[in-house]
Amino acid sequence: MAHHKSAKTRIKRNEKRRVINKDRNSKIKTAIKKVLAAVEAKDKAQASEALKVAQVEISRGATKGVMHKKTASRKISRLSKRVKSLGVAKKAPAKKAPAKKAAAKKEEK
């Protein structure tokens, strides 16, 4: 048990912060799960709405010190990539046009 008044105060404060941080982490995880569920269901509209909410929660978590700012950035980036992949179908690679120089030389001969 703490003997100093400041140590007792820190114990109380730490417990309050632990509860707040736990709640914030829970909100972040829930927001991420909602985005992933919408992506699995291939619902682009719902996924993009859930992504907006998740971005706010993740950024707030980084600001408040629950997670590192680069971790937050990485999570947002990966979620955005998944949502973006819903709307884009894979395209066939474009065929290269013949070089203009080679075509010009043939015409001269």
Short mmCIF file of N, CA, C and O in Angstrom, two decimals:
data_model
loop_
_atom_site.label_atom_id
_atom_site.label_comp_id
_atom_site.label_asym_id
_atom_site.label_seq_id
_atom_site.Cartn_x
_atom_site.Cartn_y
_atom_site.Cartn_z
N MET A 1 0.85 -1.19 0.00
CA MET A 1 0.00 0.00 0.00
C MET A 1 0.88 1.24 0.00
O MET A 1 1.93 1.26 0.63
N ALA A 2 0.43 2.27 -0.68
CA ALA A 2 1.20 3.51 -0.78
C ALA A 2 1.21 4.26 0.55
O ALA A 2 0.23 4.25 1.29
N HIS A 3 2.33 4.88 0.84
CA HIS A 3 2.47 5.61 2.10
C HIS A 3 2.35 7.12 1.91
O HIS A 3 1.92 7.82 2.82
N HIS A 4 2.73 7.62 0.74
CA HIS A 4 2.68 9.06 0.50
C HIS A 4 1.33 9.44 -0.11
O HIS A 4 0.70 8.66 -0.83
N LYS A 5 0.93 10.66 0.16
CA LYS A 5 -0.34 11.14 -0.37
C LYS A 5 -0.31 11.18 -1.90
O LYS A 5 -1.30 10.82 -2.55
N SER A 6 0.83 11.61 -2.46
CA SER A 6 0.94 11.69 -3.92
C SER A 6 0.83 10.29 -4.55
O SER A 6 0.23 10.13 -5.62
N ALA A 7 1.39 9.28 -3.89
CA ALA A 7 1.31 7.92 -4.41
C ALA A 7 -0.13 7.41 -4.37
O ALA A 7 -0.59 6.72 -5.29
N LYS A 8 -0.85 7.74 -3.31
CA LYS A 8 -2.25 7.33 -3.21
C LYS A 8 -3.08 8.00 -4.31
O LYS A 8 -3.97 7.38 -4.90
N THR A 9 -2.77 9.27 -4.57
CA THR A 9 -3.46 10.01 -5.61
C THR A 9 -3.20 9.37 -6.97
O THR A 9 -4.11 9.24 -7.80
N ARG A 10 -1.95 8.98 -7.22
CA ARG A 10 -1.59 8.36 -8.49
C ARG A 10 -2.32 7.03 -8.68
O ARG A 10 -2.74 6.69 -9.79
N ILE A 11 -2.47 6.27 -7.61
CA ILE A 11 -3.19 4.99 -7.70
C ILE A 11 -4.63 5.22 -8.15
O ILE A 11 -5.14 4.54 -9.04
N LYS A 12 -5.28 6.22 -7.55
CA LYS A 12 -6.67 6.54 -7.94
C LYS A 12 -6.73 7.01 -9.39
O LYS A 12 -7.60 6.59 -10.15
N ARG A 13 -5.80 7.91 -9.75
CA ARG A 13 -5.78 8.47 -11.09
C ARG A 13 -5.50 7.39 -12.13
O ARG A 13 -6.13 7.35 -13.20
N ASN A 14 -4.56 6.51 -11.84
CA ASN A 14 -4.22 5.44 -12.76
C ASN A 14 -5.41 4.52 -13.02
O ASN A 14 -5.62 4.07 -14.15
N GLU A 15 -6.16 4.24 -11.99
CA GLU A 15 -7.34 3.38 -12.16
C GLU A 15 -8.39 4.07 -13.04
O GLU A 15 -8.99 3.44 -13.92
N LYS A 16 -8.60 5.37 -12.83
CA LYS A 16 -9.55 6.11 -13.66
C LYS A 16 -9.10 6.11 -15.12
O LYS A 16 -9.90 5.91 -16.04
N ARG A 17 -7.80 6.36 -15.35
CA ARG A 17 -7.28 6.39 -16.71
C ARG A 17 -7.37 5.01 -17.37
O ARG A 17 -7.64 4.89 -18.56
N ARG A 18 -7.13 3.94 -16.58
CA ARG A 18 -7.21 2.58 -17.11
C ARG A 18 -8.61 2.30 -17.65
O ARG A 18 -8.77 1.75 -18.74
N VAL A 19 -9.62 2.72 -16.90
CA VAL A 19 -11.01 2.50 -17.32
C VAL A 19 -11.31 3.30 -18.58
O VAL A 19 -11.93 2.79 -19.53
N ILE A 20 -10.86 4.55 -18.62
CA ILE A 20 -11.09 5.40 -19.79
C ILE A 20 -10.39 4.83 -21.02
O ILE A 20 -10.97 4.74 -22.11
N ASN A 21 -9.13 4.42 -20.86
CA ASN A 21 -8.37 3.86 -21.98
C ASN A 21 -8.96 2.55 -22.46
O ASN A 21 -9.01 2.28 -23.67
N LYS A 22 -9.45 1.74 -21.54
CA LYS A 22 -10.08 0.47 -21.90
C LYS A 22 -11.33 0.73 -22.74
O LYS A 22 -11.57 0.06 -23.75
N ASP A 23 -12.11 1.72 -22.33
CA ASP A 23 -13.32 2.07 -23.07
C ASP A 23 -12.97 2.59 -24.47
O ASP A 23 -13.61 2.22 -25.45
N ARG A 24 -11.93 3.42 -24.55
CA ARG A 24 -11.54 3.97 -25.85
C ARG A 24 -11.05 2.86 -26.78
O ARG A 24 -11.39 2.83 -27.96
N ASN A 25 -10.25 1.93 -26.25
CA ASN A 25 -9.77 0.80 -27.06
C ASN A 25 -10.93 -0.06 -27.54
O ASN A 25 -10.94 -0.54 -28.67
N SER A 26 -11.92 -0.23 -26.70
CA SER A 26 -13.09 -1.01 -27.06
C SER A 26 -13.85 -0.35 -28.21
O SER A 26 -14.28 -1.02 -29.16
N LYS A 27 -13.98 0.98 -28.17
CA LYS A 27 -14.66 1.71 -29.24
C LYS A 27 -13.90 1.57 -30.56
O LYS A 27 -14.50 1.41 -31.62
N ILE A 28 -12.57 1.64 -30.47
CA ILE A 28 -11.74 1.51 -31.67
C ILE A 28 -11.92 0.13 -32.28
O ILE A 28 -12.14 -0.01 -33.49
N LYS A 29 -11.82 -0.91 -31.46
CA LYS A 29 -11.96 -2.28 -31.96
C LYS A 29 -13.33 -2.53 -32.57
O LYS A 29 -13.45 -3.18 -33.61
N THR A 30 -14.38 -2.00 -31.93
CA THR A 30 -15.74 -2.16 -32.45
C THR A 30 -15.88 -1.48 -33.81
O THR A 30 -16.48 -2.04 -34.74
N ALA A 31 -15.32 -0.27 -33.93
CA ALA A 31 -15.40 0.46 -35.19
C ALA A 31 -14.68 -0.30 -36.30
O ALA A 31 -15.19 -0.40 -37.43
N ILE A 32 -13.52 -0.87 -35.99
CA ILE A 32 -12.77 -1.64 -36.98
C ILE A 32 -13.56 -2.88 -37.40
O ILE A 32 -13.64 -3.21 -38.59
N LYS A 33 -14.18 -3.56 -36.43
CA LYS A 33 -14.96 -4.75 -36.74
C LYS A 33 -16.14 -4.42 -37.65
O LYS A 33 -16.49 -5.21 -38.53
N LYS A 34 -16.76 -3.26 -37.44
CA LYS A 34 -17.89 -2.86 -38.29
C LYS A 34 -17.44 -2.65 -39.73
O LYS A 34 -18.14 -3.03 -40.67
N VAL A 35 -16.26 -2.04 -39.90
CA VAL A 35 -15.73 -1.83 -41.26
C VAL A 35 -15.46 -3.18 -41.91
O VAL A 35 -15.86 -3.42 -43.06
N LEU A 36 -14.79 -4.06 -41.19
CA LEU A 36 -14.45 -5.37 -41.74
C LEU A 36 -15.69 -6.21 -42.06
O LEU A 36 -15.73 -6.91 -43.08
N ALA A 37 -16.73 -6.09 -41.23
CA ALA A 37 -17.97 -6.82 -41.49
C ALA A 37 -18.63 -6.31 -42.77
O ALA A 37 -19.14 -7.09 -43.58
N ALA A 38 -18.62 -4.99 -42.96
CA ALA A 38 -19.21 -4.41 -44.17
C ALA A 38 -18.41 -4.81 -45.41
O ALA A 38 -18.97 -5.05 -46.48
N VAL A 39 -17.09 -4.89 -45.26
CA VAL A 39 -16.24 -5.30 -46.38
C VAL A 39 -16.53 -6.77 -46.74
O VAL A 39 -16.63 -7.12 -47.92
N GLU A 40 -16.67 -7.60 -45.72
CA GLU A 40 -16.98 -9.02 -45.96
C GLU A 40 -18.33 -9.18 -46.67
O GLU A 40 -18.50 -10.06 -47.50
N ALA A 41 -19.29 -8.29 -46.31
CA ALA A 41 -20.61 -8.33 -46.94
C ALA A 41 -20.62 -7.66 -48.31
O ALA A 41 -21.63 -7.64 -48.99
N LYS A 42 -19.48 -7.06 -48.69
CA LYS A 42 -19.32 -6.35 -49.97
C LYS A 42 -20.32 -5.20 -50.11
O LYS A 42 -20.81 -4.93 -51.20
N ASP A 43 -20.58 -4.53 -48.99
CA ASP A 43 -21.48 -3.37 -48.98
C ASP A 43 -20.62 -2.10 -48.92
O ASP A 43 -20.20 -1.68 -47.86
N LYS A 44 -20.36 -1.52 -50.10
CA LYS A 44 -19.44 -0.38 -50.18
C LYS A 44 -19.97 0.84 -49.43
O LYS A 44 -19.21 1.52 -48.74
N ALA A 45 -21.27 1.12 -49.52
CA ALA A 45 -21.82 2.30 -48.86
C ALA A 45 -21.68 2.19 -47.34
O ALA A 45 -21.23 3.13 -46.67
N GLN A 46 -22.06 1.05 -46.81
CA GLN A 46 -21.96 0.84 -45.36
C GLN A 46 -20.50 0.82 -44.92
O GLN A 46 -20.16 1.36 -43.86
N ALA A 47 -19.64 0.24 -45.72
CA ALA A 47 -18.22 0.16 -45.38
C ALA A 47 -17.59 1.55 -45.33
O ALA A 47 -16.81 1.85 -44.42
N SER A 48 -17.94 2.40 -46.29
CA SER A 48 -17.36 3.75 -46.30
C SER A 48 -17.87 4.58 -45.13
O SER A 48 -17.11 5.37 -44.55
N GLU A 49 -19.13 4.41 -44.75
CA GLU A 49 -19.66 5.11 -43.57
C GLU A 49 -18.97 4.62 -42.30
O GLU A 49 -18.60 5.41 -41.44
N ALA A 50 -18.82 3.31 -42.19
CA ALA A 50 -18.15 2.74 -41.02
C ALA A 50 -16.69 3.17 -40.97
O ALA A 50 -16.12 3.38 -39.89
N LEU A 51 -16.07 3.32 -42.14
CA LEU A 51 -14.67 3.76 -42.20
C LEU A 51 -14.52 5.18 -41.66
O LEU A 51 -13.56 5.47 -40.94
N LYS A 52 -15.46 6.05 -41.99
CA LYS A 52 -15.41 7.42 -41.48
C LYS A 52 -15.43 7.44 -39.95
O LYS A 52 -14.66 8.15 -39.31
N VAL A 53 -16.31 6.63 -39.38
CA VAL A 53 -16.41 6.54 -37.92
C VAL A 53 -15.13 5.96 -37.33
O VAL A 53 -14.60 6.45 -36.34
N ALA A 54 -14.62 4.92 -37.98
CA ALA A 54 -13.41 4.25 -37.49
C ALA A 54 -12.20 5.18 -37.55
O ALA A 54 -11.38 5.21 -36.62
N GLN A 55 -12.10 5.98 -38.61
CA GLN A 55 -10.98 6.92 -38.73
C GLN A 55 -10.99 7.92 -37.58
O GLN A 55 -9.94 8.21 -37.00
N VAL A 56 -12.16 8.41 -37.24
CA VAL A 56 -12.27 9.37 -36.13
C VAL A 56 -11.85 8.72 -34.81
O VAL A 56 -11.06 9.29 -34.05
N GLU A 57 -12.35 7.52 -34.56
CA GLU A 57 -12.03 6.82 -33.31
C GLU A 57 -10.54 6.49 -33.22
O GLU A 57 -9.93 6.67 -32.18
N ILE A 58 -9.97 6.01 -34.31
CA ILE A 58 -8.56 5.64 -34.31
C ILE A 58 -7.69 6.89 -34.12
O ILE A 58 -6.73 6.87 -33.33
N SER A 59 -8.03 7.96 -34.82
CA SER A 59 -7.25 9.21 -34.68
C SER A 59 -7.33 9.75 -33.26
O SER A 59 -6.34 10.23 -32.70
N ARG A 60 -8.51 9.66 -32.68
CA ARG A 60 -8.69 10.13 -31.31
C ARG A 60 -7.85 9.28 -30.35
O ARG A 60 -7.25 9.79 -29.42
N GLY A 61 -7.81 7.98 -30.60
CA GLY A 61 -7.00 7.10 -29.77
C GLY A 61 -5.53 7.45 -29.83
O GLY A 61 -4.82 7.43 -28.82
N ALA A 62 -5.06 7.81 -31.03
CA ALA A 62 -3.66 8.21 -31.17
C ALA A 62 -3.40 9.54 -30.47
O ALA A 62 -2.38 9.72 -29.81
N THR A 63 -4.33 10.46 -30.58
CA THR A 63 -4.19 11.77 -29.94
C THR A 63 -4.16 11.64 -28.43
O THR A 63 -3.37 12.30 -27.75
N LYS A 64 -5.00 10.76 -27.89
CA LYS A 64 -5.10 10.60 -26.44
C LYS A 64 -4.03 9.68 -25.87
O LYS A 64 -3.96 9.49 -24.66
N GLY A 65 -3.24 9.07 -26.74
CA GLY A 65 -2.13 8.25 -26.25
C GLY A 65 -2.45 6.79 -26.00
O GLY A 65 -1.68 6.08 -25.38
N VAL A 66 -3.59 6.33 -26.49
CA VAL A 66 -3.96 4.93 -26.32
C VAL A 66 -3.13 4.06 -27.27
O VAL A 66 -2.77 2.94 -26.94
N MET A 67 -2.83 4.60 -28.45
CA MET A 67 -1.99 3.89 -29.41
C MET A 67 -1.03 4.87 -30.05
O MET A 67 -1.26 6.08 -30.03
N HIS A 68 0.04 4.34 -30.61
CA HIS A 68 1.05 5.18 -31.26
C HIS A 68 0.47 5.77 -32.54
O HIS A 68 -0.37 5.14 -33.20
N LYS A 69 0.91 6.96 -32.90
CA LYS A 69 0.34 7.63 -34.07
C LYS A 69 0.62 6.87 -35.37
O LYS A 69 -0.20 6.86 -36.27
N LYS A 70 1.77 6.20 -35.45
CA LYS A 70 2.06 5.44 -36.66
C LYS A 70 1.23 4.16 -36.73
O LYS A 70 0.85 3.73 -37.81
N THR A 71 0.93 3.59 -35.59
CA THR A 71 0.04 2.42 -35.55
C THR A 71 -1.35 2.83 -36.05
O THR A 71 -1.98 2.13 -36.84
N ALA A 72 -1.80 3.99 -35.57
CA ALA A 72 -3.11 4.50 -35.99
C ALA A 72 -3.13 4.75 -37.49
O ALA A 72 -4.08 4.38 -38.19
N SER A 73 -2.09 5.36 -37.99
CA SER A 73 -2.00 5.66 -39.41
C SER A 73 -2.02 4.38 -40.24
O SER A 73 -2.70 4.29 -41.27
N ARG A 74 -1.30 3.36 -39.78
CA ARG A 74 -1.25 2.09 -40.48
C ARG A 74 -2.62 1.41 -40.51
O ARG A 74 -3.06 0.89 -41.53
N LYS A 75 -3.33 1.44 -39.37
CA LYS A 75 -4.65 0.83 -39.30
C LYS A 75 -5.62 1.53 -40.25
O LYS A 75 -6.38 0.89 -40.98
N ILE A 76 -5.60 2.86 -40.25
CA ILE A 76 -6.49 3.63 -41.12
C ILE A 76 -6.17 3.33 -42.58
O ILE A 76 -7.07 3.12 -43.40
N SER A 77 -4.89 3.28 -42.90
CA SER A 77 -4.47 3.02 -44.28
C SER A 77 -4.95 1.65 -44.75
O SER A 77 -5.48 1.51 -45.86
N ARG A 78 -4.78 0.64 -43.91
CA ARG A 78 -5.18 -0.72 -44.31
C ARG A 78 -6.69 -0.86 -44.44
O ARG A 78 -7.18 -1.54 -45.34
N LEU A 79 -7.42 -0.18 -43.55
CA LEU A 79 -8.88 -0.22 -43.66
C LEU A 79 -9.34 0.49 -44.93
O LEU A 79 -10.22 0.01 -45.65
N SER A 80 -8.73 1.65 -45.22
CA SER A 80 -9.09 2.42 -46.41
C SER A 80 -8.82 1.60 -47.67
O SER A 80 -9.62 1.61 -48.61
N LYS A 81 -7.71 0.89 -47.67
CA LYS A 81 -7.35 0.05 -48.82
C LYS A 81 -8.40 -1.03 -49.05
O LYS A 81 -8.78 -1.30 -50.18
N ARG A 82 -8.87 -1.63 -47.98
CA ARG A 82 -9.89 -2.68 -48.11
C ARG A 82 -11.20 -2.13 -48.64
O ARG A 82 -11.85 -2.74 -49.49
N VAL A 83 -11.62 -0.97 -48.11
CA VAL A 83 -12.88 -0.36 -48.56
C VAL A 83 -12.75 0.06 -50.02
O VAL A 83 -13.67 -0.14 -50.82
N LYS A 84 -11.61 0.61 -50.37
CA LYS A 84 -11.40 1.07 -51.74
C LYS A 84 -11.43 -0.11 -52.72
O LYS A 84 -11.90 0.03 -53.85
N SER A 85 -10.94 -1.26 -52.28
CA SER A 85 -10.92 -2.42 -53.17
C SER A 85 -12.31 -2.93 -53.52
O SER A 85 -12.48 -3.66 -54.49
N LEU A 86 -13.32 -2.55 -52.73
CA LEU A 86 -14.69 -2.98 -53.04
C LEU A 86 -15.20 -2.36 -54.33
O LEU A 86 -15.90 -3.01 -55.09
N GLY A 87 -14.87 -1.11 -54.56
CA GLY A 87 -15.42 -0.39 -55.70
C GLY A 87 -14.64 -0.57 -56.98
O GLY A 87 -15.11 -0.25 -58.06
N VAL A 88 -13.44 -1.09 -56.89
CA VAL A 88 -12.58 -1.19 -58.07
C VAL A 88 -12.44 -2.64 -58.48
O VAL A 88 -11.96 -3.47 -57.73
N ALA A 89 -12.91 -2.95 -59.68
CA ALA A 89 -12.71 -4.28 -60.23
C ALA A 89 -11.33 -4.31 -60.86
O ALA A 89 -10.85 -3.29 -61.38
N LYS A 90 -10.68 -5.44 -60.83
CA LYS A 90 -9.34 -5.53 -61.41
C LYS A 90 -9.44 -5.41 -62.93
O LYS A 90 -10.21 -6.11 -63.58
N LYS A 91 -8.63 -4.51 -63.46
CA LYS A 91 -8.64 -4.27 -64.90
C LYS A 91 -7.51 -5.04 -65.56
O LYS A 91 -6.47 -5.29 -64.95
N ALA A 92 -7.72 -5.38 -66.83
CA ALA A 92 -6.66 -6.04 -67.58
C ALA A 92 -5.60 -4.99 -67.90
O ALA A 92 -5.92 -3.82 -68.11
N PRO A 93 -4.33 -5.38 -67.94
CA PRO A 93 -3.29 -4.39 -68.25
C PRO A 93 -3.47 -3.83 -69.65
O PRO A 93 -3.84 -4.56 -70.59
N ALA A 94 -3.23 -2.56 -69.78
CA ALA A 94 -3.40 -1.89 -71.07
C ALA A 94 -2.31 -2.33 -72.03
O ALA A 94 -1.17 -2.56 -71.63
N LYS A 95 -2.66 -2.43 -73.31
CA LYS A 95 -1.68 -2.81 -74.33
C LYS A 95 -0.85 -1.59 -74.67
O LYS A 95 -1.34 -0.46 -74.73
N LYS A 96 0.43 -1.83 -74.90
CA LYS A 96 1.33 -0.74 -75.24
C LYS A 96 1.14 -0.34 -76.70
O LYS A 96 1.01 -1.18 -77.58
N ALA A 97 1.15 0.97 -76.92
CA ALA A 97 1.06 1.47 -78.27
C ALA A 97 2.45 1.37 -78.91
O ALA A 97 3.45 1.46 -78.21
N PRO A 98 2.52 1.21 -80.23
CA PRO A 98 3.85 1.13 -80.86
C PRO A 98 4.58 2.46 -80.70
O PRO A 98 3.97 3.53 -80.66
N ALA A 99 5.87 2.37 -80.60
CA ALA A 99 6.68 3.58 -80.42
C ALA A 99 6.56 4.47 -81.64
O ALA A 99 6.56 3.99 -82.78
N LYS A 100 6.50 5.76 -81.42
CA LYS A 100 6.34 6.71 -82.53
C LYS A 100 7.59 6.77 -83.39
O LYS A 100 7.52 6.93 -84.60
N LYS A 101 8.76 6.65 -82.79
CA LYS A 101 10.00 6.74 -83.55
C LYS A 101 10.10 5.59 -84.56
O LYS A 101 10.48 5.79 -85.71
N ALA A 102 9.77 4.41 -84.12
CA ALA A 102 9.85 3.26 -85.01
C ALA A 102 8.86 3.39 -86.15
O ALA A 102 9.17 3.09 -87.32
N ALA A 103 7.69 3.89 -85.88
CA ALA A 103 6.67 4.07 -86.93
C ALA A 103 7.09 5.15 -87.90
O ALA A 103 6.89 5.04 -89.11
N ALA A 104 7.75 6.20 -87.42
CA ALA A 104 8.18 7.30 -88.29
C ALA A 104 9.30 6.84 -89.23
O ALA A 104 9.36 7.23 -90.38
N LYS A 105 10.21 6.01 -88.72
CA LYS A 105 11.31 5.50 -89.57
C LYS A 105 10.79 4.63 -90.70
O LYS A 105 11.28 4.66 -91.81
N LYS A 106 9.77 3.83 -90.42
CA LYS A 106 9.22 2.94 -91.43
C LYS A 106 8.56 3.73 -92.54
O LYS A 106 8.62 3.37 -93.71
N GLU A 107 7.92 4.84 -92.19
CA GLU A 107 7.23 5.65 -93.18
C GLU A 107 8.22 6.34 -94.11
O GLU A 107 7.94 6.57 -95.28
N GLU A 108 9.39 6.71 -93.59
CA GLU A 108 10.39 7.39 -94.40
C GLU A 108 10.97 6.48 -95.49
O GLU A 108 11.31 6.93 -96.55
N LYS A 109 11.08 5.20 -95.20
CA LYS A 109 11.69 4.26 -96.17
C LYS A 109 10.77 3.95 -97.27
O LYS A 109 10.18 4.12 -98.05
#
